[in-house]
mmCIF file of C-alpha atoms and ligand atoms in Angstrom:
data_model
loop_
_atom_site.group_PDB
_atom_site.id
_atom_site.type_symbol
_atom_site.label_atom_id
_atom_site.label_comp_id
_atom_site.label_asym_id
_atom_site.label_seq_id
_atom_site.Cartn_x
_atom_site.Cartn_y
_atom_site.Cartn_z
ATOM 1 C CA UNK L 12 127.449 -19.769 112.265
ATOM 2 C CA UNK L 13 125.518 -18.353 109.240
ATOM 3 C CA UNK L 14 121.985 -19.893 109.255
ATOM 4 C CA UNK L 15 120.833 -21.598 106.186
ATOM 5 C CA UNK L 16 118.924 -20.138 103.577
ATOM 6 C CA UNK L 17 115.379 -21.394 102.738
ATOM 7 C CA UNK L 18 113.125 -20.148 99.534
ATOM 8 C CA UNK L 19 110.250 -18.166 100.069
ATOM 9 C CA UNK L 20 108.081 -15.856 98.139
ATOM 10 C CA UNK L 21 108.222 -12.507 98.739
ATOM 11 C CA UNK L 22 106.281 -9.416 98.349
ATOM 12 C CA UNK L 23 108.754 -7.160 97.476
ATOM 13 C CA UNK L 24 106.701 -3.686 98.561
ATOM 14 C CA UNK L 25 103.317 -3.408 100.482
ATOM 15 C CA UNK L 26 102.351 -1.123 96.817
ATOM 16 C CA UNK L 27 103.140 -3.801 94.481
ATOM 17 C CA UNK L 28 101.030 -7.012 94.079
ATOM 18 C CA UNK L 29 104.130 -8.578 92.258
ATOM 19 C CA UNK L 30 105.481 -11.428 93.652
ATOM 20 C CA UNK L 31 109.166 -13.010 93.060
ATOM 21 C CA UNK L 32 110.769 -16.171 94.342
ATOM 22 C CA UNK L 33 114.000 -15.360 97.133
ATOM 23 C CA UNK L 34 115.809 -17.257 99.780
ATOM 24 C CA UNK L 35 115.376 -16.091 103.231
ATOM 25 C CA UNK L 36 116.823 -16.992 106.408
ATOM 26 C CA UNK L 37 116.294 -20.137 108.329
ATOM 27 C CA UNK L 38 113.563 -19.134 110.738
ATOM 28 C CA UNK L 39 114.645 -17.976 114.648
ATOM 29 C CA UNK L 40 111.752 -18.644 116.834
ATOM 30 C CA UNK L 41 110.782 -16.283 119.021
ATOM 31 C CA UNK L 42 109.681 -17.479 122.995
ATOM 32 C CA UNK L 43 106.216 -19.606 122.384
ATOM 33 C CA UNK L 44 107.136 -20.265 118.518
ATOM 34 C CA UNK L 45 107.053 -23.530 116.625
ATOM 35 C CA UNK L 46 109.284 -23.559 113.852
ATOM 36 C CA UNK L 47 107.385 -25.862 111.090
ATOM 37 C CA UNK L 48 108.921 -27.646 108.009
ATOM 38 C CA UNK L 49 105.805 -25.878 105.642
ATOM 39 C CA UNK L 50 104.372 -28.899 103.655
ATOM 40 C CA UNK L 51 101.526 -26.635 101.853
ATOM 41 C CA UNK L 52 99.501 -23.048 102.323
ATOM 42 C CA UNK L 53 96.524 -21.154 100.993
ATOM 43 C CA UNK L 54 96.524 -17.623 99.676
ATOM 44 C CA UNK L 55 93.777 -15.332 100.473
ATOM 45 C CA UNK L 56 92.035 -13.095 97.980
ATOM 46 C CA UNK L 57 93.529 -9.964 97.467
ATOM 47 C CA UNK L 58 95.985 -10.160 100.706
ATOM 48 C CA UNK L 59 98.761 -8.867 98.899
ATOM 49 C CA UNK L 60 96.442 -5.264 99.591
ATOM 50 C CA UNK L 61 95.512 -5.922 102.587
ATOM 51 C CA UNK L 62 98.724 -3.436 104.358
ATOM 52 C CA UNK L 63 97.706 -0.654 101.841
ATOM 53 C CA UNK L 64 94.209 -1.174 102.818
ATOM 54 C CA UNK L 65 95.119 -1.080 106.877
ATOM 55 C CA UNK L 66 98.524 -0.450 107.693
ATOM 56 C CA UNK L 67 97.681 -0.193 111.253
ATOM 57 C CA UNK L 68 97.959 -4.347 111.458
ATOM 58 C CA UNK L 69 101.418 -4.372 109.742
ATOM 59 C CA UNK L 70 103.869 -1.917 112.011
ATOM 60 C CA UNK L 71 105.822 -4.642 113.163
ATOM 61 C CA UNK L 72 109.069 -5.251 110.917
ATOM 62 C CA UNK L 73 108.666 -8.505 108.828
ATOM 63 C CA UNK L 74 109.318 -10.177 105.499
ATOM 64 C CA UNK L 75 106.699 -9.715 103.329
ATOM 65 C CA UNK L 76 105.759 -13.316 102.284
ATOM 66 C CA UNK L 77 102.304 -13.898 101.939
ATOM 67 C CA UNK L 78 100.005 -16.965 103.474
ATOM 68 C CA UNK L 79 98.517 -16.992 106.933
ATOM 69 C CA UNK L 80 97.325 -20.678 106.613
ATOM 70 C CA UNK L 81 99.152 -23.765 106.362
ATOM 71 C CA UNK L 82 99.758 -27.747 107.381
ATOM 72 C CA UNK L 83 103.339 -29.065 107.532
ATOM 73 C CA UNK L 84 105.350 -30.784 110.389
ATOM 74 C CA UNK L 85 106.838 -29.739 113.544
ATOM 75 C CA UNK L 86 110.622 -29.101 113.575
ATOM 76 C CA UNK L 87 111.157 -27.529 116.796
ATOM 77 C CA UNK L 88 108.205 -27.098 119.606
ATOM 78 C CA UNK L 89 108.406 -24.477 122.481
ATOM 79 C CA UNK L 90 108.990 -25.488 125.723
ATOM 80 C CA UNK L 91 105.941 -26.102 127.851
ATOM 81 C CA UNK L 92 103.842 -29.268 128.841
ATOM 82 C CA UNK L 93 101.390 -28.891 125.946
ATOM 83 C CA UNK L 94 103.581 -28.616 123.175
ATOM 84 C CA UNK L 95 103.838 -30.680 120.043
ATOM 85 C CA UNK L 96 106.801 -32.838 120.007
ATOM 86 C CA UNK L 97 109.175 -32.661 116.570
ATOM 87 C CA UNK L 98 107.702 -34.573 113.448
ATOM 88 C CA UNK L 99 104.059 -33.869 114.476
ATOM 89 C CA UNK L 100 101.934 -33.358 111.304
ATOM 90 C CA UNK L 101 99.638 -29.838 112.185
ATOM 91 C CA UNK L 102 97.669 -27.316 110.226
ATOM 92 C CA UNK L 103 98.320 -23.803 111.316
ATOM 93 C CA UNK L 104 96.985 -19.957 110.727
ATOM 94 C CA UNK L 105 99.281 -16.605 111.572
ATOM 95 C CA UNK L 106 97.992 -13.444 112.451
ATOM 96 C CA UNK L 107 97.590 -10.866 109.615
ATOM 97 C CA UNK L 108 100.910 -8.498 109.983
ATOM 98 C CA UNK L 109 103.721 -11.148 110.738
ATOM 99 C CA UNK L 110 105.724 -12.894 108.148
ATOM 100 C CA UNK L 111 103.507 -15.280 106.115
ATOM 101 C CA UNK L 112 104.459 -19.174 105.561
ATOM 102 C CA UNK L 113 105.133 -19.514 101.574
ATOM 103 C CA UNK L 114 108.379 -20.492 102.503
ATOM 104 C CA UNK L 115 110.047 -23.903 103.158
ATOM 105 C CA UNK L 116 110.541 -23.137 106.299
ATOM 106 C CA UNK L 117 108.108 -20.770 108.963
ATOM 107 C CA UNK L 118 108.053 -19.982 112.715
ATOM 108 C CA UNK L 119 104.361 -19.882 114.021
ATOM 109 C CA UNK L 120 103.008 -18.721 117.279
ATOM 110 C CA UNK L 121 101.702 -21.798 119.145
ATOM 111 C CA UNK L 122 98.117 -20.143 119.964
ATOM 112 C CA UNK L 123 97.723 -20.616 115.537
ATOM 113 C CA UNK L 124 99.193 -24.912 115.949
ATOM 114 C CA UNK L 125 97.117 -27.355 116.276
ATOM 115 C CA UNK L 126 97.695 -31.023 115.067
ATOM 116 C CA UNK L 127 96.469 -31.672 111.398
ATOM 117 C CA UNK L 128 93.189 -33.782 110.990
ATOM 118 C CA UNK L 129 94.571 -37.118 110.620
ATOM 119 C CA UNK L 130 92.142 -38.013 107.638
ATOM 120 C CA UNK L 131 93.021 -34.814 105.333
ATOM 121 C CA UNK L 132 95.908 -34.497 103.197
ATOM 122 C CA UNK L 133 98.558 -31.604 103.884
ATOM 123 C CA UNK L 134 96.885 -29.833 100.954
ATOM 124 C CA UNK L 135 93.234 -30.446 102.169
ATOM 125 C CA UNK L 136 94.449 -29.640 105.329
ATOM 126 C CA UNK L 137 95.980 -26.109 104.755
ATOM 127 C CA UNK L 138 92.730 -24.779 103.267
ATOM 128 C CA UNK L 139 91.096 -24.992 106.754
ATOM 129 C CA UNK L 140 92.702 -22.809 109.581
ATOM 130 C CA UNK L 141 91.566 -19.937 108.436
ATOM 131 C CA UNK L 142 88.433 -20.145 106.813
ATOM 132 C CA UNK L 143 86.986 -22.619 109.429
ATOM 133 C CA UNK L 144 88.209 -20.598 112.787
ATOM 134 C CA UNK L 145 86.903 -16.908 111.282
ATOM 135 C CA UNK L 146 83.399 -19.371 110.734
ATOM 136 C CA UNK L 147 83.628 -20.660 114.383
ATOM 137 C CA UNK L 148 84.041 -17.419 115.685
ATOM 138 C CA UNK L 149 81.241 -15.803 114.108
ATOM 139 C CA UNK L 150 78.931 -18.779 115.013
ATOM 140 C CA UNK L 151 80.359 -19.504 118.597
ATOM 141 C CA UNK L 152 82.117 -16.352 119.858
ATOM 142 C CA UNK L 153 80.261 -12.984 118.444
ATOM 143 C CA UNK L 154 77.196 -15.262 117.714
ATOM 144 C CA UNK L 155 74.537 -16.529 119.914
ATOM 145 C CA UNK L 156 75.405 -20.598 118.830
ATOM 146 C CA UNK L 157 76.530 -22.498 121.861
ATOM 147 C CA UNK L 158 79.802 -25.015 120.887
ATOM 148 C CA UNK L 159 79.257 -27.218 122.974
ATOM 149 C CA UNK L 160 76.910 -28.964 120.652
ATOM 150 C CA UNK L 161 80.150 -29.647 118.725
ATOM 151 C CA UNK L 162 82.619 -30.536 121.119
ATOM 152 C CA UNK L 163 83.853 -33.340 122.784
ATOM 153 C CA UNK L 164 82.479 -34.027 126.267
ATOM 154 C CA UNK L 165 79.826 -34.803 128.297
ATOM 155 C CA UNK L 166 77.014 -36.307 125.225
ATOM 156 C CA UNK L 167 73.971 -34.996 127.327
ATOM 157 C CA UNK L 168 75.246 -31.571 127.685
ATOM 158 C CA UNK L 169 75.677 -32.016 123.722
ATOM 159 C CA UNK L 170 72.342 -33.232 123.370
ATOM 160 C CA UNK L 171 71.041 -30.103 125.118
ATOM 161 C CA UNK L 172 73.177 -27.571 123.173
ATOM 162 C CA UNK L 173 72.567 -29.123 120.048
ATOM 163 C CA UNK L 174 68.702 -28.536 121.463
ATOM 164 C CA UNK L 175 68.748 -25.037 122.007
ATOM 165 C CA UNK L 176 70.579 -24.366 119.014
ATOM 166 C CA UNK L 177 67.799 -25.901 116.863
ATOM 167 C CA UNK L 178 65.581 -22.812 117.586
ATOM 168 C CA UNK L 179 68.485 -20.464 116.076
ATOM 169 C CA UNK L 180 68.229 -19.607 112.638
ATOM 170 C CA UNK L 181 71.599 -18.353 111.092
ATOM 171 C CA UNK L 182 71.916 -17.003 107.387
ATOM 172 C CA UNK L 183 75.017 -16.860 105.814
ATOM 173 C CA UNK L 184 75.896 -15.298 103.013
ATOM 174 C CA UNK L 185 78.795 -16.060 100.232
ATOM 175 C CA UNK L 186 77.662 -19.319 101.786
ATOM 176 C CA UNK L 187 79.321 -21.107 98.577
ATOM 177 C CA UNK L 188 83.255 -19.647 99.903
ATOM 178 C CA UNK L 189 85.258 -20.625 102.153
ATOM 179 C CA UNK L 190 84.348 -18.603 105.450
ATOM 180 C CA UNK L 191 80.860 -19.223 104.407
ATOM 181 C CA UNK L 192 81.278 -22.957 103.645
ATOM 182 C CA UNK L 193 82.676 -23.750 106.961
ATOM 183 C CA UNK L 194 79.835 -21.432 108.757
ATOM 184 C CA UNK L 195 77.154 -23.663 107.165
ATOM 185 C CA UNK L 196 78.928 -26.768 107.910
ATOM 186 C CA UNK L 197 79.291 -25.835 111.977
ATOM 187 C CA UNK L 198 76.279 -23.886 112.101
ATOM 188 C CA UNK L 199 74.783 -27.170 110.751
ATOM 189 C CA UNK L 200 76.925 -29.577 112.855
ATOM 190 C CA UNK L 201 75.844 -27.567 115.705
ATOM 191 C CA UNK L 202 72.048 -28.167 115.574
ATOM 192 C CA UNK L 203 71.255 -24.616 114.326
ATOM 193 C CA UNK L 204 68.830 -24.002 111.344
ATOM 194 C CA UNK L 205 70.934 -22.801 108.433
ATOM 195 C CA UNK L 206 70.256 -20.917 104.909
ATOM 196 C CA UNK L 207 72.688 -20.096 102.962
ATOM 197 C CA UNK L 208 72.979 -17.355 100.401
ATOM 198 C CA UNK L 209 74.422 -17.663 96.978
ATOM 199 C CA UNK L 210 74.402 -17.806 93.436
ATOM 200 C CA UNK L 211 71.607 -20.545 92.072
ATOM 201 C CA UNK L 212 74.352 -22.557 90.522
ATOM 202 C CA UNK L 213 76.110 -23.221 94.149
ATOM 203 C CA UNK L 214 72.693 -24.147 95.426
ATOM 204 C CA UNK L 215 73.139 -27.652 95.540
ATOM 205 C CA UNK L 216 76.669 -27.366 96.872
ATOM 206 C CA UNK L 217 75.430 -25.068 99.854
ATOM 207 C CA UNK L 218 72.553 -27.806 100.626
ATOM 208 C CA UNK L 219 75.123 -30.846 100.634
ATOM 209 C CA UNK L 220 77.134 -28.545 103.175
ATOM 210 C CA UNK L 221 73.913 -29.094 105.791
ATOM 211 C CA UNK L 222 71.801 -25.324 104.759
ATOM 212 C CA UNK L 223 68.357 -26.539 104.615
ATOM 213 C CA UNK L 224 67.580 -23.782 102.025
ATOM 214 C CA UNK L 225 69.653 -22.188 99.438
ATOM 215 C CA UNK L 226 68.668 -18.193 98.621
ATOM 216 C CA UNK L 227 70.062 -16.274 95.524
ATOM 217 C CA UNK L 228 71.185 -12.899 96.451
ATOM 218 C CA UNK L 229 67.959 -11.871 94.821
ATOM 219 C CA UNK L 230 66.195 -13.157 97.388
ATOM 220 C CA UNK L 231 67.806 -12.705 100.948
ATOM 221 C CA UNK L 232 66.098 -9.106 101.517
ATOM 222 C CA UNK L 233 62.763 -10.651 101.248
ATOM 223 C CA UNK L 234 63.532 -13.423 103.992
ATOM 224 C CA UNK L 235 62.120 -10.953 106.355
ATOM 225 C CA UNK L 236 58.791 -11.264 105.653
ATOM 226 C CA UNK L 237 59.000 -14.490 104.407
ATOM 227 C CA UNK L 238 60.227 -16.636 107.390
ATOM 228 C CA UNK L 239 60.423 -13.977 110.104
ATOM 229 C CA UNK L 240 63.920 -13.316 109.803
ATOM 230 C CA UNK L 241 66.704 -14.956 111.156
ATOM 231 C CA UNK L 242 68.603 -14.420 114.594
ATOM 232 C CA UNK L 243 72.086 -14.421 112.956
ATOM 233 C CA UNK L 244 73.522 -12.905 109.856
ATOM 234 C CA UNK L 245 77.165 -14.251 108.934
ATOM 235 C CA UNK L 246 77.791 -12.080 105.548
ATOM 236 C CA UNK L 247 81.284 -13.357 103.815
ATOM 237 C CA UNK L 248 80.847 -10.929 100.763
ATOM 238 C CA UNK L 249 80.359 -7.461 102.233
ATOM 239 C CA UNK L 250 79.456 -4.411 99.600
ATOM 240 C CA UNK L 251 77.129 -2.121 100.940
ATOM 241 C CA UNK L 252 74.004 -3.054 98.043
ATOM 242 C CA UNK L 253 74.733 -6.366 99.418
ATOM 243 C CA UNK L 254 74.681 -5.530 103.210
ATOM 244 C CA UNK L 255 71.557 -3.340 103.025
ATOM 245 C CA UNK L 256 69.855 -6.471 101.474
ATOM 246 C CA UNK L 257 70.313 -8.785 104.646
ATOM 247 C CA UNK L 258 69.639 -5.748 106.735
ATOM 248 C CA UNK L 259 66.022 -6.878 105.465
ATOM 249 C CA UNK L 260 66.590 -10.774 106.738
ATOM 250 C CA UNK L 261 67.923 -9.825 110.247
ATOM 251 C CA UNK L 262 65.339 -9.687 113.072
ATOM 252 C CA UNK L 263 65.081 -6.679 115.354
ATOM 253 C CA UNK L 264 66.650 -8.704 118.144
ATOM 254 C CA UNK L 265 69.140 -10.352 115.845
ATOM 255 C CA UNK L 266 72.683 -9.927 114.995
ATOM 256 C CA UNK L 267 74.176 -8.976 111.849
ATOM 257 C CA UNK L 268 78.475 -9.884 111.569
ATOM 258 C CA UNK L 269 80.090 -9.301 108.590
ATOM 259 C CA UNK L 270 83.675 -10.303 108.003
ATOM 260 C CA UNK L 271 84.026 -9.489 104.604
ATOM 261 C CA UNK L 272 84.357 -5.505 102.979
ATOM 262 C CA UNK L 273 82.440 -3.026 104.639
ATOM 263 C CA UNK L 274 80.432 -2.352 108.187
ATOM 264 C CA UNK L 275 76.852 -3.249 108.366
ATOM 265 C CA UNK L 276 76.454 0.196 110.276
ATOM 266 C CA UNK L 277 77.307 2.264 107.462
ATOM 267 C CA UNK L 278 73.651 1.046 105.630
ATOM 268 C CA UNK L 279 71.573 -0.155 108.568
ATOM 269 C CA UNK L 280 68.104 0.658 107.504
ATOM 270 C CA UNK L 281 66.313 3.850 110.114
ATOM 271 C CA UNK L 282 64.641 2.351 113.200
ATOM 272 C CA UNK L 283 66.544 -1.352 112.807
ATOM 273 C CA UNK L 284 67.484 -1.942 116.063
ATOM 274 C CA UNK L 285 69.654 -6.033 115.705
ATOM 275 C CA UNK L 286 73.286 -5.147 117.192
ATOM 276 C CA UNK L 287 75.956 -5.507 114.084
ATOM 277 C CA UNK L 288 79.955 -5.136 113.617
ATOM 278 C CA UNK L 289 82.647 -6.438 111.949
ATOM 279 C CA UNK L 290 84.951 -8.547 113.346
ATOM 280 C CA UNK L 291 88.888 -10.057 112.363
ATOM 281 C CA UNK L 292 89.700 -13.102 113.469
ATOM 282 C CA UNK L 293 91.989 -14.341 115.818
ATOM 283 C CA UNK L 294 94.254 -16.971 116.166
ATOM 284 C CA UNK L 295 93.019 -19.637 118.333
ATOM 285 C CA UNK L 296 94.935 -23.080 119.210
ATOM 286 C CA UNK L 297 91.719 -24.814 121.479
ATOM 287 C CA UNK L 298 89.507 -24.272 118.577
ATOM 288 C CA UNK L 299 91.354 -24.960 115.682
ATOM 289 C CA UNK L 300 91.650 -28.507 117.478
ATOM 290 C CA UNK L 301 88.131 -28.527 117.808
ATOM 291 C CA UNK L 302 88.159 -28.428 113.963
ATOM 292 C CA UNK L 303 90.054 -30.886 113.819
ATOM 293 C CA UNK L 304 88.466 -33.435 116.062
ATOM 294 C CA UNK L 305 85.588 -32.406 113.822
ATOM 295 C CA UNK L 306 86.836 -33.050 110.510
ATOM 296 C CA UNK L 307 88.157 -36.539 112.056
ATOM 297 C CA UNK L 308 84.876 -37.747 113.267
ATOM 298 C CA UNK L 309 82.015 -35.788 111.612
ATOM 299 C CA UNK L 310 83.651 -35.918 108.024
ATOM 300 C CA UNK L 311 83.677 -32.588 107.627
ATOM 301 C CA UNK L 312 85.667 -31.549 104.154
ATOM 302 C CA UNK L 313 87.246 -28.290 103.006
ATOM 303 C CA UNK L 314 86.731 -27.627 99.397
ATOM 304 C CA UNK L 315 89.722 -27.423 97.729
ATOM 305 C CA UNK L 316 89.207 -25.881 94.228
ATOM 306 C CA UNK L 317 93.020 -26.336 92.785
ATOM 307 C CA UNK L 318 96.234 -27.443 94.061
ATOM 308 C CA UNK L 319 99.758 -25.419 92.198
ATOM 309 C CA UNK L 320 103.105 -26.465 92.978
ATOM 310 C CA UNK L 321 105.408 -24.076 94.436
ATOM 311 C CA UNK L 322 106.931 -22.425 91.250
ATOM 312 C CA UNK L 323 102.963 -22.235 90.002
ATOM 313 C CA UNK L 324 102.756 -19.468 92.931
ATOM 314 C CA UNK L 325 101.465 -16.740 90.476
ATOM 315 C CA UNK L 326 99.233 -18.501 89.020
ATOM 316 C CA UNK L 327 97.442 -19.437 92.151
ATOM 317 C CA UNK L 328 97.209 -16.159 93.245
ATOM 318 C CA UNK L 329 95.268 -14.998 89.654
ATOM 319 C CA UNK L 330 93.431 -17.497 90.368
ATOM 320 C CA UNK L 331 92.496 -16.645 93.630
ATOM 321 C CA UNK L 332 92.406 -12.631 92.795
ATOM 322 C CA UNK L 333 89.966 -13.527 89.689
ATOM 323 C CA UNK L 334 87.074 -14.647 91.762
ATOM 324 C CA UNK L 335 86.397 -17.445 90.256
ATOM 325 C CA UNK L 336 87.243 -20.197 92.315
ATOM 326 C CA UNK L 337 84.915 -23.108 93.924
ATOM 327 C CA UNK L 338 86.510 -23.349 97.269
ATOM 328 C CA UNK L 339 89.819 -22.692 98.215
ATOM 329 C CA UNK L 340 93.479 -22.806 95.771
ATOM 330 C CA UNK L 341 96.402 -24.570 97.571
ATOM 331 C CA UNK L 342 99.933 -24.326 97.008
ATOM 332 C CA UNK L 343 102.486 -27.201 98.132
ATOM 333 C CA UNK L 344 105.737 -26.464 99.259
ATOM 334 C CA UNK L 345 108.335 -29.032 99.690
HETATM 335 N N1 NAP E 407 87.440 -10.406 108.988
HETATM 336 C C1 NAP E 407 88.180 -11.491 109.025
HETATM 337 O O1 NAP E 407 88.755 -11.848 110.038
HETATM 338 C C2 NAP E 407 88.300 -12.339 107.790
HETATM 339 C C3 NAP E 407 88.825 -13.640 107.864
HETATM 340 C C4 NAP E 407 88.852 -14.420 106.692
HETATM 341 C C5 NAP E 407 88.383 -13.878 105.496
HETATM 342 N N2 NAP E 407 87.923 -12.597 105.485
HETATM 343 C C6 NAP E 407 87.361 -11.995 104.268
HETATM 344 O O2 NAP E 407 86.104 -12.613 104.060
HETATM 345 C C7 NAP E 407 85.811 -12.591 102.678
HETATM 346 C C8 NAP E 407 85.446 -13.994 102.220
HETATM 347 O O3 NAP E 407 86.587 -14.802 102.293
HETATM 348 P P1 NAP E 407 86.565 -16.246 101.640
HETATM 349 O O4 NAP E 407 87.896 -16.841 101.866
HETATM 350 O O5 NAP E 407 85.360 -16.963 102.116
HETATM 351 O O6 NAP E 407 86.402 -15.868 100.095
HETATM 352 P P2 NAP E 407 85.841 -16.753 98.896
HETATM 353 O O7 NAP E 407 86.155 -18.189 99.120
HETATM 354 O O8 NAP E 407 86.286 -16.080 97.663
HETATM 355 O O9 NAP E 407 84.257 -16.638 99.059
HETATM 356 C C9 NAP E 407 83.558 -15.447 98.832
HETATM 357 C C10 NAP E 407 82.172 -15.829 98.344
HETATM 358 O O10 NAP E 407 81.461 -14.630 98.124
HETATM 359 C C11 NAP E 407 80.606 -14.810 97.027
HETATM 360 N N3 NAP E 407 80.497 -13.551 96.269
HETATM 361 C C12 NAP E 407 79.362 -12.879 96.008
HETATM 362 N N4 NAP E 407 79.580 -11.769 95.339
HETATM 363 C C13 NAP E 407 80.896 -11.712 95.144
HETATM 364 C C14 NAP E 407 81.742 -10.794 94.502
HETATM 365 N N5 NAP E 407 81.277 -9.693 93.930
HETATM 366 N N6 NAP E 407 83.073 -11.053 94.485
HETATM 367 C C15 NAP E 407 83.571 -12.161 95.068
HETATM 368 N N7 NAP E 407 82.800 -13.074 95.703
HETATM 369 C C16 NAP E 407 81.485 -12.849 95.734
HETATM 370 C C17 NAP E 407 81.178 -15.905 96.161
HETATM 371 O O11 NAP E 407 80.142 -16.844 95.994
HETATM 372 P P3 NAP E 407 79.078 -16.774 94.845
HETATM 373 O O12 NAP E 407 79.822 -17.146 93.589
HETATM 374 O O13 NAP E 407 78.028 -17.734 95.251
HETATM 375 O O14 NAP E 407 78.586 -15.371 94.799
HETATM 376 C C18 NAP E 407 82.244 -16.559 97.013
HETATM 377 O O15 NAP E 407 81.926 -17.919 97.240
HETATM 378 C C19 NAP E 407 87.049 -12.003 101.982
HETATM 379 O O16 NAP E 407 86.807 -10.638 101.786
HETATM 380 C C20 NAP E 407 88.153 -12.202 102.998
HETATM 381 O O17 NAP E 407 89.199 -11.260 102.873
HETATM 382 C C21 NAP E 407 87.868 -11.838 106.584
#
């Protein structure tokens, strides 16, 4: 029997950034898939380059439909005892290369699946996945931060992480965005000493996210003398100018990660000896629940700057594209 068709966006070639509206295929799940009825996603800025820019993370053949972040509801779960059953509400995130989720319809590898915070919206909820888990990986996986001040458990062995993370001073930078948002708010929830870098009229917004000091651009080079430097880096923006300025804020035994454009390498100052790369994130089912739990009982709140519907999709992505938003831009689905 034919399968039914379901609309989607599509991509039409990796060289154009023109979208158009299609009907695809009801989704076949592969082994370990859920398929998920897609209630709303967020675009990233400039993915629609992203397989001219590396075409080495897109050799797999897929439909070109942007969005690697979602929420929506479980409409078949893979077997296995820790499945989601049908009609659970979750927030999800794809790996970069696969066939993206603006689509009514979209089958997602269970490691990306976790079950949606319970006190955010679908919409709030898709602007989390993948902002928060590249921010929890920097903080908790590359980066010296210990989680377990965050997660659920034993409280003393909470207490004690939370303890030694106090003496860690973490700087991130595009610390208004939404990587950078979510690093302050975990690097804060953790126990760590934040600052966050960005422009003077987000300082207020970067505080309220838990940085206890707010640095233009401007300034972040001259945190070096200033405060000592810091023992971890998180850079969301990228640019060389912009990377050899926090080469200036990173202590000798620190570590400088960058996830944005560019590798701190290419500019590290002569004689600097912190350890730096850049790293892509991974898809991560344990800790995108640990979000969750998060969200649920700490309070902790994407910023969403605008919510399109569906047919809007263009719009949302100029928006997105033009750099000018104030968190992330949503875009419902059914
Ligand atoms: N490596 C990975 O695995 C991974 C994962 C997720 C995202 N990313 C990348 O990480 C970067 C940040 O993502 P995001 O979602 O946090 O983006 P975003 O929400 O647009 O945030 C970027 C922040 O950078 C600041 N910024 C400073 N100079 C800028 C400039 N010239 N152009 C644009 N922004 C500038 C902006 O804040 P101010 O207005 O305060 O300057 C903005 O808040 C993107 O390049 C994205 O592709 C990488």
């Amino acid at each position: 029997m034919a399968r039914p068709l379901v609309k989607a966006i599509l991509q039409p070639t990796a060289a154009s950034t023109r979208l158009v509206l299609a009907t695809l295929p009801y989704p076949t799940p592969a082994e370990g898939d859920y398929v998920i009825k897609v209630q709303a996603v967020a675009p990233c800025k400039d993915e629609r380059g992203w397989e001219q820019a590396d075409p080495h993370f897109f050799t797999k053949p897929r439909d070109r439909v942007p969005c690697i972040e979602g929420s929506g509801t479980v409409v078949s779960a893979p077997s296995g005892s820790s499945t989601l059953a049908p009609g659970s509400d979750v927030f999800f995130m794809l790996d970069a290369g696969v066939t993206g989720a603006l689509r009514q319809y979209a089958e997602v590898a269970a490691s990306g699946v976790s079950l949606k915070p319970s006190s955010l919206s679908f919409s709030q909820a898709a602007a989390v996945p993948l902002s928060a888990v590249t921010a929890w990986q920097g903080l908790f996986e590359h980066g010296p931060l210990d989680p377990t001040a965050v997660q659920d458990g034993d409280a003393a062995a909470r207490d004690r992480a939370r303890h030694a993370n106090k003496a860690i001073r973490v700087l991130v930078a595009g610390a208004a965005g939404g990587v950078g948002s979510w690093a302050v708010k975990l690097a804060a929830a953790a126990g760590a000493t934040v600052l966050g870098v960005a422009r003077p009229a987000k300082s207020e917004l970067v505080r309220s996210f838990g940085a206890v000091e707010a640095v233009d651009y401007a300034g972040a080079e001259a945190l070096s003398g200033h405060h000592k430097g810091v023992d971890l880096v998180l850079d969301t923006v990228g640019g060389k100018d912009g990377m050899r300025q926090l080469w200036g804020a990173v202590k000798d035994d620190g570590l400088f990660l960058e996830v944005g454009d560019g590798n701190p390498d290419s500019v590290r100052p002569p004689g600097k000896k912190a350890d730096s790369k850049w790293y892509l994130v991974h898809t991560d089912a344990d800790q995108l629940q640990a979000i969750s739990r998060l969200i649920d009982t700490d309070g902790l709140r994407p910023l969403v700057d605008e919510v399109y519907p569906f047919e809007k999709f263009e719009a949302a992505f100029e928006k997105v594209d033009g750099g000018t938003t104030r968190g992330k831009v949503v875009i419902t689905v059914n």
